[in-house]
PDB file of C-alpha atoms in Angstrom:
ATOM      1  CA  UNK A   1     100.763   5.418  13.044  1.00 60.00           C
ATOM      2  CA  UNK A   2     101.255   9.046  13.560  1.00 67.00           C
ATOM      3  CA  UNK A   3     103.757  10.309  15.953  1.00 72.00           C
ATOM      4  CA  UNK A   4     102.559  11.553  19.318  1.00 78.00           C
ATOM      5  CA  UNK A   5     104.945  14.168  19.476  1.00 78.00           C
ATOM      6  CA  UNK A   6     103.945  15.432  15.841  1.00 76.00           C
ATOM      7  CA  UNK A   7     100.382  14.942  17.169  1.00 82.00           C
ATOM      8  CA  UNK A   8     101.266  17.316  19.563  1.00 85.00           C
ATOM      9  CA  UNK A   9     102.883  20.402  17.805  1.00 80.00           C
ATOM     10  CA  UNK A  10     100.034  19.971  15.391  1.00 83.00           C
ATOM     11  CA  UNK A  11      97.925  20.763  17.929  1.00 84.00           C
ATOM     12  CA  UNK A  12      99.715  23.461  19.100  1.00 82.00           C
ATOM     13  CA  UNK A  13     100.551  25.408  15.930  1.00 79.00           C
ATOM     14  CA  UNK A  14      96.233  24.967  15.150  1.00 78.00           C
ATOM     15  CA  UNK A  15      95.756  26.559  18.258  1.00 80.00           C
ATOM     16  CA  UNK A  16      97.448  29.091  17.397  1.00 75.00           C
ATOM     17  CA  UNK A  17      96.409  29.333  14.124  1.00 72.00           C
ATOM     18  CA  UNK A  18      92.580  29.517  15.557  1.00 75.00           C
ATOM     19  CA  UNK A  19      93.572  32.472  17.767  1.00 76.00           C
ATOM     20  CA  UNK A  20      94.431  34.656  14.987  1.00 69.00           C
ATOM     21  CA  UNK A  21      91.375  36.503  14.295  1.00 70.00           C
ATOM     22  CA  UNK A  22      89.574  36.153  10.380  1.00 77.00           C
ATOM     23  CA  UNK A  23      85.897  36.409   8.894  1.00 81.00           C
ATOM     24  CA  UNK A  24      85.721  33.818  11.335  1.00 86.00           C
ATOM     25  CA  UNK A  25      86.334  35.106  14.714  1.00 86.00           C
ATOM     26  CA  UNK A  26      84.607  38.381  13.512  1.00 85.00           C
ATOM     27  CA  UNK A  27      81.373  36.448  12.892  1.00 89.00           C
ATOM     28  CA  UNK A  28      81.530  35.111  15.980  1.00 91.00           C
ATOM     29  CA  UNK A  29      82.011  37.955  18.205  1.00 88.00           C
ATOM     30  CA  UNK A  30      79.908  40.271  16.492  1.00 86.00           C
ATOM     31  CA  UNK A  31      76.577  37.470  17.235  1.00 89.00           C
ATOM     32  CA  UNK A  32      77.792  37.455  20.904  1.00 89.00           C
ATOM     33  CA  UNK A  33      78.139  40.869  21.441  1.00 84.00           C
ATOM     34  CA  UNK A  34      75.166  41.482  19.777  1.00 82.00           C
ATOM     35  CA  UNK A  35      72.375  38.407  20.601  1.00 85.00           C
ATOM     36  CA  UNK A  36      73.953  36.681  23.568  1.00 86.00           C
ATOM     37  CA  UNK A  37      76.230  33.464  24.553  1.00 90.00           C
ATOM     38  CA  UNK A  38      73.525  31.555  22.729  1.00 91.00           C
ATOM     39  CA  UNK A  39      74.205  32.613  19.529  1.00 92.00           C
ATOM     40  CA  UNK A  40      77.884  33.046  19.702  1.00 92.00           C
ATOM     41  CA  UNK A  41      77.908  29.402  20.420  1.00 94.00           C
ATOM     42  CA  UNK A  42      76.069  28.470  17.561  1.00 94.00           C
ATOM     43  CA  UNK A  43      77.903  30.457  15.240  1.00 94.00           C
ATOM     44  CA  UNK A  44      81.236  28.902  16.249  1.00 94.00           C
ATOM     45  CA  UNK A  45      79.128  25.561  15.647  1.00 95.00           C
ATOM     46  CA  UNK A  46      78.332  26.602  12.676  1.00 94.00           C
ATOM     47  CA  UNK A  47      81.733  27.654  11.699  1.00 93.00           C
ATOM     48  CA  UNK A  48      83.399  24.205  12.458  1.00 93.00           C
ATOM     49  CA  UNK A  49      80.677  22.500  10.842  1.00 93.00           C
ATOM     50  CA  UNK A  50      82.139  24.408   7.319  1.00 91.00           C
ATOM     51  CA  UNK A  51      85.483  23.341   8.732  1.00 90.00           C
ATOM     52  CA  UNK A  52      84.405  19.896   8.036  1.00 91.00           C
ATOM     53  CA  UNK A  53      83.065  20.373   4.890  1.00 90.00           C
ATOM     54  CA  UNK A  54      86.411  20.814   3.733  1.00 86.00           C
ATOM     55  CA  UNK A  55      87.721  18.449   5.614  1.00 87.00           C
ATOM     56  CA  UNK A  56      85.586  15.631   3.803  1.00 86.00           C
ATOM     57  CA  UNK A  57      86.286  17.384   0.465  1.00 82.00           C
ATOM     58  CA  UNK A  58      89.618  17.042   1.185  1.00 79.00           C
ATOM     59  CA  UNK A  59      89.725  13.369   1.923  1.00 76.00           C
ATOM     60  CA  UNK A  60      87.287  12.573  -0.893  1.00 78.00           C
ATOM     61  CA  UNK A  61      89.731  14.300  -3.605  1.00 74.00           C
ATOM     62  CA  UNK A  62      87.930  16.985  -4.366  1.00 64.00           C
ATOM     63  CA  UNK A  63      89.732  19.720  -2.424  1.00 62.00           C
ATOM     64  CA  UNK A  64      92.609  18.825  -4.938  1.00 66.00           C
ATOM     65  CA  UNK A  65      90.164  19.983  -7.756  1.00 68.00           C
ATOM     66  CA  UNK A  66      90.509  23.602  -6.382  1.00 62.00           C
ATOM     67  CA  UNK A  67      94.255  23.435  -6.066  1.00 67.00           C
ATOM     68  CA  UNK A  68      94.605  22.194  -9.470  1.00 72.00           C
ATOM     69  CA  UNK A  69      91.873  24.011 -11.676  1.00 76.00           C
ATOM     70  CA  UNK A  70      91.328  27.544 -11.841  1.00 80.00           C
ATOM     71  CA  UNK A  71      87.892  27.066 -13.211  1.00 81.00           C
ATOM     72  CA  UNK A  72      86.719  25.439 -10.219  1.00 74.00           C
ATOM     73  CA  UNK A  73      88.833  27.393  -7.571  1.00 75.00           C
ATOM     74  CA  UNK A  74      87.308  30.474  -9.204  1.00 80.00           C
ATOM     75  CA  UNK A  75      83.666  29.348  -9.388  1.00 79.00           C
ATOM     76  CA  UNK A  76      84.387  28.804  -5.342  1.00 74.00           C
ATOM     77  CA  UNK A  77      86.151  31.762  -4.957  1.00 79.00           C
ATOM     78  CA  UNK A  78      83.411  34.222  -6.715  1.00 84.00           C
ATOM     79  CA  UNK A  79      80.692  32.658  -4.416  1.00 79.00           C
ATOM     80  CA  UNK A  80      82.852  32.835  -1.466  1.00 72.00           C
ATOM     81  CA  UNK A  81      83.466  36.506  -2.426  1.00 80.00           C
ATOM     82  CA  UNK A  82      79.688  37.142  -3.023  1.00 83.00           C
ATOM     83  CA  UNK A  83      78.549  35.953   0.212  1.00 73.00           C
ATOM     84  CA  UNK A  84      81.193  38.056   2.310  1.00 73.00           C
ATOM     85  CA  UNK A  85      80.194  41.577   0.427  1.00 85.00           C
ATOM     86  CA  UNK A  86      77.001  40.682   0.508  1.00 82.00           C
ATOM     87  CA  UNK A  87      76.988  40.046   4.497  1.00 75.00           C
ATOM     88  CA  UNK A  88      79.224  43.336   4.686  1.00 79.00           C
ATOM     89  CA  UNK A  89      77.304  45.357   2.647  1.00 84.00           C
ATOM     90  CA  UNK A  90      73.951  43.844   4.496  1.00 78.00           C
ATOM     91  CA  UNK A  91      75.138  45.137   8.115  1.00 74.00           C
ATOM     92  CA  UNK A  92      76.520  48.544   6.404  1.00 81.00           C
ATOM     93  CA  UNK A  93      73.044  49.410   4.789  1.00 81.00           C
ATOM     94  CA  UNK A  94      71.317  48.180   8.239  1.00 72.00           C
ATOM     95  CA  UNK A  95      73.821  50.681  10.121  1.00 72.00           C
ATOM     96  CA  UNK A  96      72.476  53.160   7.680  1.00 75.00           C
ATOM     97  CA  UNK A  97      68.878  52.513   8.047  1.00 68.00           C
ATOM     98  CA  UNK A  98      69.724  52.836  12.593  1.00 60.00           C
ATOM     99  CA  UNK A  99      70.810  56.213  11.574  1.00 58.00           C
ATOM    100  CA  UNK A 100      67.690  57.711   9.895  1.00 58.00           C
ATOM    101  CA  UNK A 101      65.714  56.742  13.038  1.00 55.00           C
ATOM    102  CA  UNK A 102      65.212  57.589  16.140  1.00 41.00           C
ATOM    103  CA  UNK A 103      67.324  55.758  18.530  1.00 44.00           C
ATOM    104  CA  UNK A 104      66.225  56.428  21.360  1.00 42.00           C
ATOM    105  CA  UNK A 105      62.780  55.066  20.702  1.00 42.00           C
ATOM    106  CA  UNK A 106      63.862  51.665  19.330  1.00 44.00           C
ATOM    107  CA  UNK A 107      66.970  50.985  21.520  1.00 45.00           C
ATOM    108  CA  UNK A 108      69.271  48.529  19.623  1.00 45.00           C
ATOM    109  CA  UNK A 109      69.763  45.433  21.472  1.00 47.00           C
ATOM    110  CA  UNK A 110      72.150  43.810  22.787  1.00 46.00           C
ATOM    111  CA  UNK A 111      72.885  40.354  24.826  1.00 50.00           C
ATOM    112  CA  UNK A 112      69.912  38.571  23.940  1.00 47.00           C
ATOM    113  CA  UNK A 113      67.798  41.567  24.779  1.00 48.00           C
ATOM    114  CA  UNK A 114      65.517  41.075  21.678  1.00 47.00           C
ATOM    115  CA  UNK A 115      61.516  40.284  22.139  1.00 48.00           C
ATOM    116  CA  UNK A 116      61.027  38.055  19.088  1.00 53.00           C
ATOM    117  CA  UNK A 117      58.481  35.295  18.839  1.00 61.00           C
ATOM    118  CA  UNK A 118      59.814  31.506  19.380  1.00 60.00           C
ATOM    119  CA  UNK A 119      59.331  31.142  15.902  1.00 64.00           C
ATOM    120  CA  UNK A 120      60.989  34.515  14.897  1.00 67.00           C
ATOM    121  CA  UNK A 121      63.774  33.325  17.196  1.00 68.00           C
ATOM    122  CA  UNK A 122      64.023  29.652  16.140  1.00 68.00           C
ATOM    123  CA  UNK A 123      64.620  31.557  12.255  1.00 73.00           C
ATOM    124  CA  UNK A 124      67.092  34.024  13.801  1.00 84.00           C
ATOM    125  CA  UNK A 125      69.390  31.246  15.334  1.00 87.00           C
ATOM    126  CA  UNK A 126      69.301  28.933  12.022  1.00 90.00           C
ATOM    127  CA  UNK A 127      70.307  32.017   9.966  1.00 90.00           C
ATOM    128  CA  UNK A 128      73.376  32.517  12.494  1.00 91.00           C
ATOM    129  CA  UNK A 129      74.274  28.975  12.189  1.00 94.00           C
ATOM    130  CA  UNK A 130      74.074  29.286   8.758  1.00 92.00           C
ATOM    131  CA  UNK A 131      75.677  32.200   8.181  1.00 89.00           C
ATOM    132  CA  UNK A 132      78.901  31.026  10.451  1.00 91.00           C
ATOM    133  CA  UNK A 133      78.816  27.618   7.986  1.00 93.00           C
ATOM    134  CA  UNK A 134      78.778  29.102   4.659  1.00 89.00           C
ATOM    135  CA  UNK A 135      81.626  31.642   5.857  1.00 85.00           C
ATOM    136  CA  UNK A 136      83.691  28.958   6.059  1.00 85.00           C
ATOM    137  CA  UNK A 137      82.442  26.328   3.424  1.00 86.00           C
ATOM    138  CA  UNK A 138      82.378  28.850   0.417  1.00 83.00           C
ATOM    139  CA  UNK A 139      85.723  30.287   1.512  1.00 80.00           C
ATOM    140  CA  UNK A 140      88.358  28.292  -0.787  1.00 76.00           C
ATOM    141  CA  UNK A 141      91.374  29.430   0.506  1.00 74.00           C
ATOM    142  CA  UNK A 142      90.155  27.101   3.750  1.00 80.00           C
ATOM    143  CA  UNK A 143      90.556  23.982   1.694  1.00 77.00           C
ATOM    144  CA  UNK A 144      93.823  25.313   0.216  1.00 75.00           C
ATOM    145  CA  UNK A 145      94.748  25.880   4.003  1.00 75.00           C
ATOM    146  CA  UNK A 146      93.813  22.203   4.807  1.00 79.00           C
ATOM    147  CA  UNK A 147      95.709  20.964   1.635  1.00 73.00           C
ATOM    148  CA  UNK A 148      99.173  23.084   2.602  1.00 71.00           C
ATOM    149  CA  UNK A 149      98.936  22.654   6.189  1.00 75.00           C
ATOM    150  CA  UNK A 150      97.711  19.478   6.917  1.00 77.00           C
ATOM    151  CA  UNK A 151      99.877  16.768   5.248  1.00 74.00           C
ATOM    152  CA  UNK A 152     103.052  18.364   6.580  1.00 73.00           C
ATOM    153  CA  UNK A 153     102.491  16.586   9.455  1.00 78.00           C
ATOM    154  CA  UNK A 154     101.288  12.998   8.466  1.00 73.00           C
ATOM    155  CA  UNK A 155     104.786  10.849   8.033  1.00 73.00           C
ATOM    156  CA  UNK A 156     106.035   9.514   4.542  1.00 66.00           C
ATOM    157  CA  UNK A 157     105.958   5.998   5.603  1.00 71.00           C
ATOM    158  CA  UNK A 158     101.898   6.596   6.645  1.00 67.00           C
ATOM    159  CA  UNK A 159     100.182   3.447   5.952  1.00 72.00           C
ATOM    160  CA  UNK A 160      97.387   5.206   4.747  1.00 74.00           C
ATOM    161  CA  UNK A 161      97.496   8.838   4.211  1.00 73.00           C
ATOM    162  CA  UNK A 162      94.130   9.801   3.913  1.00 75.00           C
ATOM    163  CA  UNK A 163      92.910   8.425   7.255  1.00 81.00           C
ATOM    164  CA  UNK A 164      95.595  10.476   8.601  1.00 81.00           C
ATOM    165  CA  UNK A 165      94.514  13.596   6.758  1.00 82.00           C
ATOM    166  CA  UNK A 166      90.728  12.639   8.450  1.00 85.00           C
ATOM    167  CA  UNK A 167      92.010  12.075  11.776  1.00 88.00           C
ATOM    168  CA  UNK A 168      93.969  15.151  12.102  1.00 88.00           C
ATOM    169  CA  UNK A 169      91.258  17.390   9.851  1.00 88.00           C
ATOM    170  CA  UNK A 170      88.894  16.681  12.671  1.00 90.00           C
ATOM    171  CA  UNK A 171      91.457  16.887  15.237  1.00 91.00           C
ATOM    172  CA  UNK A 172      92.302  20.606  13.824  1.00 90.00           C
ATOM    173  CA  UNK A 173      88.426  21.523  13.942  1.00 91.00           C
ATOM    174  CA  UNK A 174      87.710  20.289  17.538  1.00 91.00           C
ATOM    175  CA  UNK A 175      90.790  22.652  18.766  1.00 89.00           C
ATOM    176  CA  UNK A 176      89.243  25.456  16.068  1.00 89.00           C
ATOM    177  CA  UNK A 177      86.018  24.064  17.626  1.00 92.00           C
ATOM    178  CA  UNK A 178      87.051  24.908  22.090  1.00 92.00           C
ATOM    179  CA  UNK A 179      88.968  28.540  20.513  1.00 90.00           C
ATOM    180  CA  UNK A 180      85.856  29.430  18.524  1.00 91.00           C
ATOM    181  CA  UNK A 181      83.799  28.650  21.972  1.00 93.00           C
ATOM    182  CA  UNK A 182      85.941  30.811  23.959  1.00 92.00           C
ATOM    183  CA  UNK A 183      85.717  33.479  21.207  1.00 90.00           C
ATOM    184  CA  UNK A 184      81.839  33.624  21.967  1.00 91.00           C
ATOM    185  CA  UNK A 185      81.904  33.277  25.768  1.00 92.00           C
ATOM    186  CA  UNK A 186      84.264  36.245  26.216  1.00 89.00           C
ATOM    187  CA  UNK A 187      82.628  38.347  23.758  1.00 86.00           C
ATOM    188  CA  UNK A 188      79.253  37.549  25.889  1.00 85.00           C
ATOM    189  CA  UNK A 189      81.350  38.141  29.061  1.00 85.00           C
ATOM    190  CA  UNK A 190      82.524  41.464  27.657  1.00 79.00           C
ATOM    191  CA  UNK A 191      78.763  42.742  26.496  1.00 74.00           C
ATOM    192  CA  UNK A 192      77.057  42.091  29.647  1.00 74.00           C
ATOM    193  CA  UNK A 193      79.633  44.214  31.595  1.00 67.00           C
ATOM    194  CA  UNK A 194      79.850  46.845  28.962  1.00 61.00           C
ATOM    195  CA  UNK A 195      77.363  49.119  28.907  1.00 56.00           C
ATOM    196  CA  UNK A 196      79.241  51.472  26.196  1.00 55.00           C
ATOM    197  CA  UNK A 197      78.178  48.811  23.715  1.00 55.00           C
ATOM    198  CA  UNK A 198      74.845  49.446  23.569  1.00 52.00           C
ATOM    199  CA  UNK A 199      75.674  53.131  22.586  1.00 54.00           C
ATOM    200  CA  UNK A 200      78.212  51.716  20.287  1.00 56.00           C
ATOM    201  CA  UNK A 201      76.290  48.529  18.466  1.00 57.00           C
ATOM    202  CA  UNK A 202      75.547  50.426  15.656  1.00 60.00           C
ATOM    203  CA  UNK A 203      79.361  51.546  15.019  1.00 67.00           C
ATOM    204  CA  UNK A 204      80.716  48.282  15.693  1.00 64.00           C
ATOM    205  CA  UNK A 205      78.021  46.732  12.879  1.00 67.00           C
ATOM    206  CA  UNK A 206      79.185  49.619  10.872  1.00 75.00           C
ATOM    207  CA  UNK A 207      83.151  48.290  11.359  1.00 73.00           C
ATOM    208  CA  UNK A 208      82.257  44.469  11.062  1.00 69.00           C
ATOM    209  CA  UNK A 209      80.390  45.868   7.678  1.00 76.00           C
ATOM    210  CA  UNK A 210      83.885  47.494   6.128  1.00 83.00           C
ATOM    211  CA  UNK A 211      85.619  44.313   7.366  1.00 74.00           C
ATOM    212  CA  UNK A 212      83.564  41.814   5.879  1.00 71.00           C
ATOM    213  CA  UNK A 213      83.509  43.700   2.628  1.00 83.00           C
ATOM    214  CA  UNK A 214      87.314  43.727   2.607  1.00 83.00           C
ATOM    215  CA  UNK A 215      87.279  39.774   3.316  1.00 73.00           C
ATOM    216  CA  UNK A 216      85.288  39.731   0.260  1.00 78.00           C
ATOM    217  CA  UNK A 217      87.383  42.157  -1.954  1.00 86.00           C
ATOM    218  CA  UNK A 218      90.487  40.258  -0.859  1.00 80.00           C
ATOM    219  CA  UNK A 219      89.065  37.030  -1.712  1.00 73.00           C
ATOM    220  CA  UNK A 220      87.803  37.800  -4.886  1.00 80.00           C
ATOM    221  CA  UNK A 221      91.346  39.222  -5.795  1.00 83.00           C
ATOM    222  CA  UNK A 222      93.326  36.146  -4.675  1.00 76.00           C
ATOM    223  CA  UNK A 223      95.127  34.387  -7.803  1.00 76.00           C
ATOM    224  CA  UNK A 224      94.069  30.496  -8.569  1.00 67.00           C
ATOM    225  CA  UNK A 225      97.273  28.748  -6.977  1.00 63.00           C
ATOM    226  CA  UNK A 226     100.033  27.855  -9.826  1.00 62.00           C
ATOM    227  CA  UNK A 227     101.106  24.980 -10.801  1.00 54.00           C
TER     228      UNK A 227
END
Protein backbone atom coordinates (compact mmCIF):
# COMPACT_ATOMS: atom_id res chain seq x y z
CA UNK A 1 0.00 0.00 0.00
CA UNK A 2 1.32 3.38 -0.72
CA UNK A 3 1.47 5.97 1.89
CA UNK A 4 -1.17 8.68 1.89
CA UNK A 5 1.07 11.21 2.95
CA UNK A 6 3.66 10.24 0.10
CA UNK A 7 0.51 10.16 -2.08
CA UNK A 8 0.19 13.52 -1.21
CA UNK A 9 3.58 15.35 -1.78
CA UNK A 10 3.59 13.41 -5.00
CA UNK A 11 0.86 15.21 -5.94
CA UNK A 12 2.07 18.29 -4.97
CA UNK A 13 5.61 18.33 -6.37
CA UNK A 14 3.60 17.10 -10.09
CA UNK A 15 1.68 20.04 -9.74
CA UNK A 16 4.25 21.89 -9.66
CA UNK A 17 6.16 20.25 -12.01
CA UNK A 18 3.04 20.77 -14.61
CA UNK A 19 3.14 24.53 -13.95
CA UNK A 20 6.51 24.98 -15.25
CA UNK A 21 6.03 25.85 -18.74
CA UNK A 22 7.74 23.29 -21.78
CA UNK A 23 6.87 22.34 -25.54
CA UNK A 24 3.98 21.44 -23.67
CA UNK A 25 2.36 24.38 -22.19
CA UNK A 26 3.55 26.32 -25.35
CA UNK A 27 1.44 24.03 -27.56
CA UNK A 28 -1.25 24.56 -25.60
CA UNK A 29 -1.49 28.18 -25.31
CA UNK A 30 -0.51 29.01 -28.63
CA UNK A 31 -4.01 26.70 -30.01
CA UNK A 32 -6.02 28.76 -27.43
CA UNK A 33 -4.88 31.95 -28.18
CA UNK A 34 -5.09 31.28 -31.57
CA UNK A 35 -8.46 28.84 -32.37
CA UNK A 36 -10.42 29.13 -29.15
CA UNK A 37 -11.12 27.18 -25.66
CA UNK A 38 -12.05 24.33 -27.96
CA UNK A 39 -8.92 23.59 -29.17
CA UNK A 40 -6.82 24.42 -26.23
CA UNK A 41 -8.76 21.74 -24.55
CA UNK A 42 -8.07 19.25 -26.94
CA UNK A 43 -4.57 19.88 -27.17
CA UNK A 44 -4.05 19.45 -23.42
CA UNK A 45 -6.10 16.10 -24.17
CA UNK A 46 -3.97 15.32 -26.49
CA UNK A 47 -0.94 16.04 -24.50
CA UNK A 48 -1.91 13.71 -21.52
CA UNK A 49 -2.92 11.14 -23.82
CA UNK A 50 1.22 11.02 -24.84
CA UNK A 51 1.63 11.22 -21.09
CA UNK A 52 0.19 7.84 -20.99
CA UNK A 53 1.92 6.43 -23.63
CA UNK A 54 4.81 6.54 -21.54
CA UNK A 55 3.24 5.68 -18.77
CA UNK A 56 2.27 2.13 -20.26
CA UNK A 57 5.79 1.90 -21.77
CA UNK A 58 6.99 2.34 -18.59
CA UNK A 59 5.07 -0.35 -16.82
CA UNK A 60 5.45 -2.76 -19.74
CA UNK A 61 9.47 -2.50 -19.54
CA UNK A 62 10.08 -0.83 -22.35
CA UNK A 63 10.74 2.69 -21.05
CA UNK A 64 13.83 0.90 -19.43
CA UNK A 65 14.98 0.13 -23.08
CA UNK A 66 15.59 3.94 -23.55
CA UNK A 67 17.38 4.35 -20.27
CA UNK A 68 19.58 1.54 -20.99
CA UNK A 69 20.38 1.61 -24.86
CA UNK A 70 21.58 4.44 -26.69
CA UNK A 71 20.47 2.96 -29.93
CA UNK A 72 16.99 3.06 -29.00
CA UNK A 73 17.00 6.32 -26.85
CA UNK A 74 18.55 7.89 -29.96
CA UNK A 75 16.21 6.47 -32.61
CA UNK A 76 13.44 8.24 -30.08
CA UNK A 77 15.31 11.11 -29.56
CA UNK A 78 16.03 11.96 -33.48
CA UNK A 79 12.21 11.59 -34.15
CA UNK A 80 11.34 13.52 -31.17
CA UNK A 81 13.82 16.17 -32.44
CA UNK A 82 12.39 16.00 -36.05
CA UNK A 83 8.93 16.60 -35.15
CA UNK A 84 9.70 19.75 -32.85
CA UNK A 85 11.90 21.61 -35.79
CA UNK A 86 9.70 20.57 -38.05
CA UNK A 87 6.53 22.15 -36.11
CA UNK A 88 8.93 25.25 -35.41
CA UNK A 89 10.14 25.67 -38.62
CA UNK A 90 6.32 25.03 -40.02
CA UNK A 91 4.85 28.17 -37.97
CA UNK A 92 8.21 30.27 -38.84
CA UNK A 93 7.78 29.78 -42.71
CA UNK A 94 3.82 30.40 -42.19
CA UNK A 95 4.82 33.76 -40.25
CA UNK A 96 6.83 34.41 -43.33
CA UNK A 97 4.29 33.69 -45.89
CA UNK A 98 1.57 36.46 -43.36
CA UNK A 99 4.25 38.87 -44.16
CA UNK A 100 4.32 38.92 -48.01
CA UNK A 101 0.54 39.57 -47.92
CA UNK A 102 -1.68 41.88 -47.31
CA UNK A 103 -2.96 41.82 -43.87
CA UNK A 104 -5.38 43.78 -43.80
CA UNK A 105 -7.36 41.93 -46.41
CA UNK A 106 -7.09 38.45 -44.85
CA UNK A 107 -7.22 39.36 -41.10
CA UNK A 108 -5.51 36.52 -39.11
CA UNK A 109 -7.80 34.95 -36.76
CA UNK A 110 -8.06 34.53 -33.62
CA UNK A 111 -10.49 32.78 -30.86
CA UNK A 112 -12.21 30.50 -33.02
CA UNK A 113 -12.83 33.25 -35.51
CA UNK A 114 -12.03 30.95 -38.54
CA UNK A 115 -14.91 30.12 -41.34
CA UNK A 116 -13.83 26.58 -42.23
CA UNK A 117 -16.16 23.86 -43.40
CA UNK A 118 -17.29 21.10 -40.66
CA UNK A 119 -15.17 18.90 -42.42
CA UNK A 120 -12.18 21.37 -42.74
CA UNK A 121 -12.77 21.88 -39.02
CA UNK A 122 -13.30 18.25 -37.90
CA UNK A 123 -9.38 17.85 -39.79
CA UNK A 124 -8.16 21.00 -38.01
CA UNK A 125 -9.09 19.72 -34.43
CA UNK A 126 -7.62 16.00 -35.07
CA UNK A 127 -4.35 17.61 -36.27
CA UNK A 128 -4.28 19.69 -32.84
CA UNK A 129 -4.95 16.64 -30.92
CA UNK A 130 -2.43 15.06 -32.67
CA UNK A 131 0.03 17.37 -32.69
CA UNK A 132 -0.29 17.92 -28.62
CA UNK A 133 0.13 13.74 -28.49
CA UNK A 134 3.12 13.21 -30.50
CA UNK A 135 4.83 16.28 -28.59
CA UNK A 136 4.79 14.34 -25.80
CA UNK A 137 4.98 10.60 -26.98
CA UNK A 138 8.13 11.12 -29.27
CA UNK A 139 9.77 13.26 -26.58
CA UNK A 140 12.14 10.63 -24.66
CA UNK A 141 13.32 12.58 -22.05
CA UNK A 142 9.36 12.22 -20.79
CA UNK A 143 9.86 8.55 -20.18
CA UNK A 144 13.29 9.22 -18.63
CA UNK A 145 11.27 11.80 -16.45
CA UNK A 146 8.71 9.04 -15.50
CA UNK A 147 11.60 6.51 -14.85
CA UNK A 148 13.67 9.16 -12.37
CA UNK A 149 10.75 10.68 -10.86
CA UNK A 150 8.28 8.26 -10.37
CA UNK A 151 9.65 5.32 -8.30
CA UNK A 152 11.08 7.70 -5.71
CA UNK A 153 7.97 7.67 -4.28
CA UNK A 154 6.61 4.00 -4.36
CA UNK A 155 8.04 2.33 -0.87
CA UNK A 156 10.76 -0.52 -0.84
CA UNK A 157 8.57 -2.93 0.86
CA UNK A 158 5.77 -2.29 -2.26
CA UNK A 159 4.08 -5.48 -2.80
CA UNK A 160 4.09 -4.93 -6.27
CA UNK A 161 5.97 -2.15 -7.76
CA UNK A 162 4.68 -1.84 -11.01
CA UNK A 163 1.02 -1.35 -10.07
CA UNK A 164 2.34 1.37 -8.04
CA UNK A 165 4.30 2.90 -10.89
CA UNK A 166 0.58 2.60 -12.92
CA UNK A 167 -1.36 4.03 -10.22
CA UNK A 168 0.71 6.99 -9.61
CA UNK A 169 1.71 7.40 -13.64
CA UNK A 170 -1.95 8.06 -14.11
CA UNK A 171 -2.31 9.86 -10.98
CA UNK A 172 0.66 12.32 -12.27
CA UNK A 173 -1.24 12.76 -15.75
CA UNK A 174 -4.75 13.55 -14.34
CA UNK A 175 -3.00 16.51 -12.15
CA UNK A 176 -0.79 17.28 -15.63
CA UNK A 177 -4.28 16.60 -17.09
CA UNK A 178 -6.63 19.79 -14.64
CA UNK A 179 -2.98 22.20 -15.09
CA UNK A 180 -2.92 21.58 -18.84
CA UNK A 181 -6.90 22.54 -18.75
CA UNK A 182 -6.30 25.63 -16.94
CA UNK A 183 -3.37 26.39 -19.30
CA UNK A 184 -6.04 26.52 -22.22
CA UNK A 185 -8.91 28.25 -20.40
CA UNK A 186 -6.76 31.23 -19.37
CA UNK A 187 -5.05 31.52 -22.56
CA UNK A 188 -8.81 31.64 -24.12
CA UNK A 189 -9.72 34.03 -21.25
CA UNK A 190 -6.73 36.20 -22.12
CA UNK A 191 -7.49 36.28 -26.19
CA UNK A 192 -11.00 37.23 -26.00
CA UNK A 193 -10.15 40.31 -23.83
CA UNK A 194 -7.07 41.15 -25.76
CA UNK A 195 -7.53 42.78 -28.68
CA UNK A 196 -3.58 43.51 -29.17
CA UNK A 197 -3.40 39.85 -30.13
CA UNK A 198 -4.91 39.96 -33.17
CA UNK A 199 -2.29 42.62 -34.28
CA UNK A 200 0.26 40.48 -32.65
CA UNK A 201 -0.74 36.63 -33.83
CA UNK A 202 1.64 36.66 -36.36
CA UNK A 203 4.68 37.65 -33.91
CA UNK A 204 3.67 35.41 -31.29
CA UNK A 205 3.61 32.33 -34.14
CA UNK A 206 6.86 33.82 -35.12
CA UNK A 207 8.20 33.36 -31.16
CA UNK A 208 6.42 29.90 -30.60
CA UNK A 209 8.39 29.09 -34.11
CA UNK A 210 12.12 29.99 -32.51
CA UNK A 211 10.93 28.15 -29.36
CA UNK A 212 9.89 25.05 -30.76
CA UNK A 213 12.97 24.91 -32.91
CA UNK A 214 15.13 25.31 -29.80
CA UNK A 215 13.04 22.36 -28.05
CA UNK A 216 14.14 20.49 -30.99
CA UNK A 217 17.88 21.58 -31.12
CA UNK A 218 18.07 20.88 -27.39
CA UNK A 219 16.63 17.56 -27.73
CA UNK A 220 18.55 16.40 -30.42
CA UNK A 221 21.75 17.48 -28.42
CA UNK A 222 20.84 15.69 -25.17
CA UNK A 223 23.44 12.73 -24.38
CA UNK A 224 21.88 8.94 -24.13
CA UNK A 225 21.82 8.65 -20.16
CA UNK A 226 25.10 6.67 -18.78
CA UNK A 227 25.28 3.84 -17.25
Amino acid sequence: MLDAQQVLMFMLAGVLLNLTPGPDVLYIVNQSLRGGVQQGLLAAWGITAGCFVHVAAAALGLGAVLATSVDAFNLVKWIGAAYLLWMGGRLLWRTCQAAGKEVAAQPVAVAGQASDSPSQEARSLWAVFFGAFATNALNPKVALFFLAFVPQFIPAQATDPAWSFVFLGCLFNLNSWLVCMGWAVAASWLARRGQWLQRGMRHLDRLTGVLFVGFGLKLALTDAPSH
